[in-house]
Amino acid sequence: MNILVIHGPNLNMLGKRNPEIYGKMTLDELYDQISSEFPDVEFTFYQSNYEGEIIEVIQNSMEEPYDALMINPGAFTHTSIAIRDALDIIRIPKVEVHLSDIEHREPFRKIDYMTDVVDKRFMGKKLDSYIEAIAYLLNLGE
Ligand code: DQA
């Protein structure tokens, strides 16, 4: 299985960013953990702070042999109808992941434009949100 993993703004700051909320792991360490947990899965990791770049990566994924897409859109979760619309075009299984529990933080984080265009949301368990999301995608493929 080949999974495209997309991270949005400020997630390149993991490790330095609000560790009490997001944990101490850097984004590279997160990539390493995911890769070693699922050695048979091929991951393509991508991070951007720019909305348009993320949209283009989602659009271009249609030309690539990905089996699934996993996205943590960061704050774009709560603002970007454009990323939502790009995801809506993609026909492979899609999951949304968050390190923190966006349902139980500031009220503005409850607005999630992605939910209706992804197969499932995983949140609030830091690294384990990702592990659960990948396990879900693998089960779909069986
Ligand atoms: C986040 C939650 C978002 O509200 C926030 O803007 C982020 C990270 C998470 O992984 O918990 O950047 O997506």
PDB file of C-alpha atoms and ligand atoms in Angstrom:
ATOM      1  CA  MET A   1       0.000   0.000   0.000  1.00  0.00           C
ATOM      2  CA  ASN A   2       1.157   3.464  -0.941  1.00  0.00           C
ATOM      3  CA  ILE A   3      -0.100   6.333   1.248  1.00  0.00           C
ATOM      4  CA  LEU A   4       0.294  10.051   0.605  1.00  0.00           C
ATOM      5  CA  VAL A   5       0.646  11.884   3.937  1.00  0.00           C
ATOM      6  CA  ILE A   6      -0.006  15.637   3.868  1.00  0.00           C
ATOM      7  CA  HIS A   7       0.638  18.061   6.715  1.00  0.00           C
ATOM      8  CA  GLY A   8      -0.510  21.662   6.765  1.00  0.00           C
ATOM      9  CA  PRO A   9       0.746  24.861   8.379  1.00  0.00           C
ATOM     10  CA  ASN A  10       2.852  24.993  11.539  1.00  0.00           C
ATOM     11  CA  LEU A  11       3.168  21.232  11.708  1.00  0.00           C
ATOM     12  CA  ASN A  12       6.814  21.656  10.638  1.00  0.00           C
ATOM     13  CA  MET A  13       7.183  23.256  14.099  1.00  0.00           C
ATOM     14  CA  LEU A  14       6.246  20.113  16.013  1.00  0.00           C
ATOM     15  CA  GLY A  15       8.634  19.542  18.880  1.00  0.00           C
ATOM     16  CA  LYS A  16       8.888  23.305  19.480  1.00  0.00           C
ATOM     17  CA  ARG A  17       5.185  24.042  19.257  1.00  0.00           C
ATOM     18  CA  ASN A  18       2.922  23.824  22.348  1.00  0.00           C
ATOM     19  CA  PRO A  19       4.345  20.456  23.469  1.00  0.00           C
ATOM     20  CA  GLU A  20       1.638  20.148  26.144  1.00  0.00           C
ATOM     21  CA  ILE A  21      -0.929  19.992  23.317  1.00  0.00           C
ATOM     22  CA  TYR A  22       0.976  18.393  20.447  1.00  0.00           C
ATOM     23  CA  GLY A  23       3.686  16.405  22.239  1.00  0.00           C
ATOM     24  CA  LYS A  24       7.470  16.674  22.003  1.00  0.00           C
ATOM     25  CA  MET A  25       7.963  14.716  18.798  1.00  0.00           C
ATOM     26  CA  THR A  26       9.266  16.546  15.730  1.00  0.00           C
ATOM     27  CA  LEU A  27       7.599  15.991  12.363  1.00  0.00           C
ATOM     28  CA  ASP A  28      10.598  13.949  11.164  1.00  0.00           C
ATOM     29  CA  GLU A  29      10.366  11.772  14.282  1.00  0.00           C
ATOM     30  CA  LEU A  30       6.659  11.311  13.600  1.00  0.00           C
ATOM     31  CA  TYR A  31       7.486  10.200  10.043  1.00  0.00           C
ATOM     32  CA  ASP A  32      10.078   7.740  11.421  1.00  0.00           C
ATOM     33  CA  GLN A  33       7.649   6.298  13.966  1.00  0.00           C
ATOM     34  CA  ILE A  34       4.924   5.812  11.382  1.00  0.00           C
ATOM     35  CA  SER A  35       7.340   4.227   8.911  1.00  0.00           C
ATOM     36  CA  SER A  36       8.778   1.812  11.461  1.00  0.00           C
ATOM     37  CA  GLU A  37       5.311   0.862  12.747  1.00  0.00           C
ATOM     38  CA  PHE A  38       4.205  -0.065   9.212  1.00  0.00           C
ATOM     39  CA  PRO A  39       7.300  -1.353   7.374  1.00  0.00           C
ATOM     40  CA  ASP A  40       5.236  -2.786   4.517  1.00  0.00           C
ATOM     41  CA  VAL A  41       3.540   0.507   3.710  1.00  0.00           C
ATOM     42  CA  GLU A  42       5.167   2.979   1.365  1.00  0.00           C
ATOM     43  CA  PHE A  43       4.690   6.567   2.591  1.00  0.00           C
ATOM     44  CA  THR A  44       5.147   9.798   0.701  1.00  0.00           C
ATOM     45  CA  PHE A  45       5.416  12.656   3.203  1.00  0.00           C
ATOM     46  CA  TYR A  46       4.621  16.240   2.345  1.00  0.00           C
ATOM     47  CA  GLN A  47       4.281  19.378   4.475  1.00  0.00           C
ATOM     48  CA  SER A  48       3.446  22.942   3.465  1.00  0.00           C
ATOM     49  CA  ASN A  49       2.463  26.187   5.134  1.00  0.00           C
ATOM     50  CA  TYR A  50       0.719  27.298   1.930  1.00  0.00           C
ATOM     51  CA  GLU A  51      -2.890  26.526   1.086  1.00  0.00           C
ATOM     52  CA  GLY A  52      -2.411  26.622  -2.716  1.00  0.00           C
ATOM     53  CA  GLU A  53       0.537  24.239  -2.555  1.00  0.00           C
ATOM     54  CA  ILE A  54      -1.492  21.752  -0.536  1.00  0.00           C
ATOM     55  CA  ILE A  55      -4.325  21.987  -3.065  1.00  0.00           C
ATOM     56  CA  GLU A  56      -1.885  21.292  -5.916  1.00  0.00           C
ATOM     57  CA  VAL A  57      -0.404  18.285  -4.107  1.00  0.00           C
ATOM     58  CA  ILE A  58      -3.935  16.913  -3.612  1.00  0.00           C
ATOM     59  CA  GLN A  59      -4.816  17.531  -7.278  1.00  0.00           C
ATOM     60  CA  ASN A  60      -1.538  16.030  -8.550  1.00  0.00           C
ATOM     61  CA  SER A  61      -2.051  12.932  -6.390  1.00  0.00           C
ATOM     62  CA  MET A  62      -4.591  11.817  -9.012  1.00  0.00           C
ATOM     63  CA  GLU A  63      -1.719  11.243 -11.438  1.00  0.00           C
ATOM     64  CA  GLU A  64       0.214   9.103  -8.939  1.00  0.00           C
ATOM     65  CA  PRO A  65      -0.379   5.483  -7.891  1.00  0.00           C
ATOM     66  CA  TYR A  66      -1.467   6.261  -4.313  1.00  0.00           C
ATOM     67  CA  ASP A  67      -3.841   3.847  -2.626  1.00  0.00           C
ATOM     68  CA  ALA A  68      -4.903   6.274   0.090  1.00  0.00           C
ATOM     69  CA  LEU A  69      -4.453   9.805   1.363  1.00  0.00           C
ATOM     70  CA  MET A  70      -3.961  10.885   4.979  1.00  0.00           C
ATOM     71  CA  ILE A  71      -4.104  14.581   5.847  1.00  0.00           C
ATOM     72  CA  ASN A  72      -3.557  16.708   8.913  1.00  0.00           C
ATOM     73  CA  PRO A  73      -4.564  20.093   7.480  1.00  0.00           C
ATOM     74  CA  GLY A  74      -3.534  21.988  10.661  1.00  0.00           C
ATOM     75  CA  ALA A  75      -5.455  25.259  11.008  1.00  0.00           C
ATOM     76  CA  PHE A  76      -6.708  24.956   7.410  1.00  0.00           C
ATOM     77  CA  THR A  77      -9.087  22.344   8.837  1.00  0.00           C
ATOM     78  CA  HIS A  78     -11.136  25.202  10.246  1.00  0.00           C
ATOM     79  CA  THR A  79     -10.864  27.663   7.360  1.00  0.00           C
ATOM     80  CA  SER A  80     -10.274  26.064   3.975  1.00  0.00           C
ATOM     81  CA  ILE A  81     -13.237  25.260   1.771  1.00  0.00           C
ATOM     82  CA  ALA A  82     -10.676  25.163  -1.068  1.00  0.00           C
ATOM     83  CA  ILE A  83      -8.772  22.226   0.475  1.00  0.00           C
ATOM     84  CA  ARG A  84     -12.090  20.558   1.228  1.00  0.00           C
ATOM     85  CA  ASP A  85     -13.128  20.899  -2.416  1.00  0.00           C
ATOM     86  CA  ALA A  86      -9.783  19.503  -3.623  1.00  0.00           C
ATOM     87  CA  LEU A  87     -10.193  16.480  -1.342  1.00  0.00           C
ATOM     88  CA  ASP A  88     -13.718  15.997  -2.636  1.00  0.00           C
ATOM     89  CA  ILE A  89     -12.336  15.384  -6.157  1.00  0.00           C
ATOM     90  CA  ILE A  90     -10.046  12.553  -5.032  1.00  0.00           C
ATOM     91  CA  ARG A  91     -11.582   9.076  -5.263  1.00  0.00           C
ATOM     92  CA  ILE A  92      -9.126   6.993  -3.164  1.00  0.00           C
ATOM     93  CA  PRO A  93      -9.793   6.441   0.590  1.00  0.00           C
ATOM     94  CA  LYS A  94      -9.048   9.577   2.616  1.00  0.00           C
ATOM     95  CA  VAL A  95      -8.559  10.048   6.331  1.00  0.00           C
ATOM     96  CA  GLU A  96      -8.169  13.184   8.419  1.00  0.00           C
ATOM     97  CA  VAL A  97      -5.843  13.130  11.413  1.00  0.00           C
ATOM     98  CA  HIS A  98      -5.222  15.481  14.328  1.00  0.00           C
ATOM     99  CA  LEU A  99      -2.757  15.175  17.172  1.00  0.00           C
ATOM    100  CA  SER A 100      -5.057  17.061  19.536  1.00  0.00           C
ATOM    101  CA  ASP A 101      -8.780  16.691  20.213  1.00  0.00           C
ATOM    102  CA  ILE A 102     -10.215  19.541  18.172  1.00  0.00           C
ATOM    103  CA  GLU A 103     -13.705  18.834  19.546  1.00  0.00           C
ATOM    104  CA  HIS A 104     -12.597  19.797  23.048  1.00  0.00           C
ATOM    105  CA  ARG A 105     -10.445  22.871  22.543  1.00  0.00           C
ATOM    106  CA  GLU A 106     -11.347  26.421  21.512  1.00  0.00           C
ATOM    107  CA  PRO A 107     -14.830  26.670  19.901  1.00  0.00           C
ATOM    108  CA  PHE A 108     -13.367  27.768  16.531  1.00  0.00           C
ATOM    109  CA  ARG A 109     -11.612  24.397  16.214  1.00  0.00           C
ATOM    110  CA  LYS A 110     -14.975  22.611  16.210  1.00  0.00           C
ATOM    111  CA  ILE A 111     -15.570  23.958  12.708  1.00  0.00           C
ATOM    112  CA  ASP A 112     -14.145  21.279  10.452  1.00  0.00           C
ATOM    113  CA  TYR A 113     -14.614  21.718   6.703  1.00  0.00           C
ATOM    114  CA  MET A 114     -12.996  18.356   5.939  1.00  0.00           C
ATOM    115  CA  THR A 115     -15.276  15.901   7.741  1.00  0.00           C
ATOM    116  CA  ASP A 116     -17.854  15.325   5.028  1.00  0.00           C
ATOM    117  CA  VAL A 117     -15.256  14.612   2.316  1.00  0.00           C
ATOM    118  CA  VAL A 118     -13.063  12.155   4.243  1.00  0.00           C
ATOM    119  CA  ASP A 119     -13.873   8.553   5.126  1.00  0.00           C
ATOM    120  CA  LYS A 120     -13.004   8.995   8.790  1.00  0.00           C
ATOM    121  CA  ARG A 121     -11.414  11.374  11.335  1.00  0.00           C
ATOM    122  CA  PHE A 122      -8.858  10.391  13.961  1.00  0.00           C
ATOM    123  CA  MET A 123      -7.933  12.838  16.709  1.00  0.00           C
ATOM    124  CA  GLY A 124      -6.728  13.513  20.217  1.00  0.00           C
ATOM    125  CA  LYS A 125      -4.208  10.690  20.533  1.00  0.00           C
ATOM    126  CA  LYS A 126      -1.064  12.330  19.177  1.00  0.00           C
ATOM    127  CA  LEU A 127       1.006   9.649  17.379  1.00  0.00           C
ATOM    128  CA  ASP A 128      -1.715   7.064  18.013  1.00  0.00           C
ATOM    129  CA  SER A 129      -4.194   9.107  15.940  1.00  0.00           C
ATOM    130  CA  TYR A 130      -1.917   8.382  12.977  1.00  0.00           C
ATOM    131  CA  ILE A 131      -1.391   4.724  13.870  1.00  0.00           C
ATOM    132  CA  GLU A 132      -5.168   4.191  14.141  1.00  0.00           C
ATOM    133  CA  ALA A 133      -5.769   6.003  10.847  1.00  0.00           C
ATOM    134  CA  ILE A 134      -3.237   3.865   8.966  1.00  0.00           C
ATOM    135  CA  ALA A 135      -4.599   0.666  10.524  1.00  0.00           C
ATOM    136  CA  TYR A 136      -8.066   1.743   9.350  1.00  0.00           C
ATOM    137  CA  LEU A 137      -6.780   2.289   5.783  1.00  0.00           C
ATOM    138  CA  LEU A 138      -5.058  -1.088   5.783  1.00  0.00           C
ATOM    139  CA  ASN A 139      -8.276  -2.790   6.931  1.00  0.00           C
ATOM    140  CA  LEU A 140     -10.203  -1.158   4.094  1.00  0.00           C
ATOM    141  CA  GLY A 141      -7.781  -2.713   1.637  1.00  0.00           C
ATOM    142  CA  GLU A 142      -8.300  -6.246   2.974  1.00  0.00           C
TER     143      GLU A 142
HETATM  144  C1  DQA B   1      -4.114  20.185  14.589  1.00  0.00           C
HETATM  145  C2  DQA B   1      -5.281  20.925  15.245  1.00  0.00           C
HETATM  146  C3  DQA B   1      -5.529  22.269  14.590  1.00  0.00           C
HETATM  147  O1  DQA B   1      -6.594  22.940  15.236  1.00  0.00           O
HETATM  148  C4  DQA B   1      -4.299  23.127  14.681  1.00  0.00           C
HETATM  149  O2  DQA B   1      -4.508  24.352  14.014  1.00  0.00           O
HETATM  150  C5  DQA B   1      -3.075  22.442  14.180  1.00  0.00           C
HETATM  151  C6  DQA B   1      -2.872  21.046  14.547  1.00  0.00           C
HETATM  152  C7  DQA B   1      -3.779  18.879  15.349  1.00  0.00           C
HETATM  153  O3  DQA B   1      -3.061  18.057  14.775  1.00  0.00           O
HETATM  154  O4  DQA B   1      -4.175  18.704  16.489  1.00  0.00           O
HETATM  155  O5  DQA B   1      -2.231  23.032  13.526  1.00  0.00           O
HETATM  156  O6  DQA B   1      -4.495  19.822  13.262  1.00  0.00           O
END
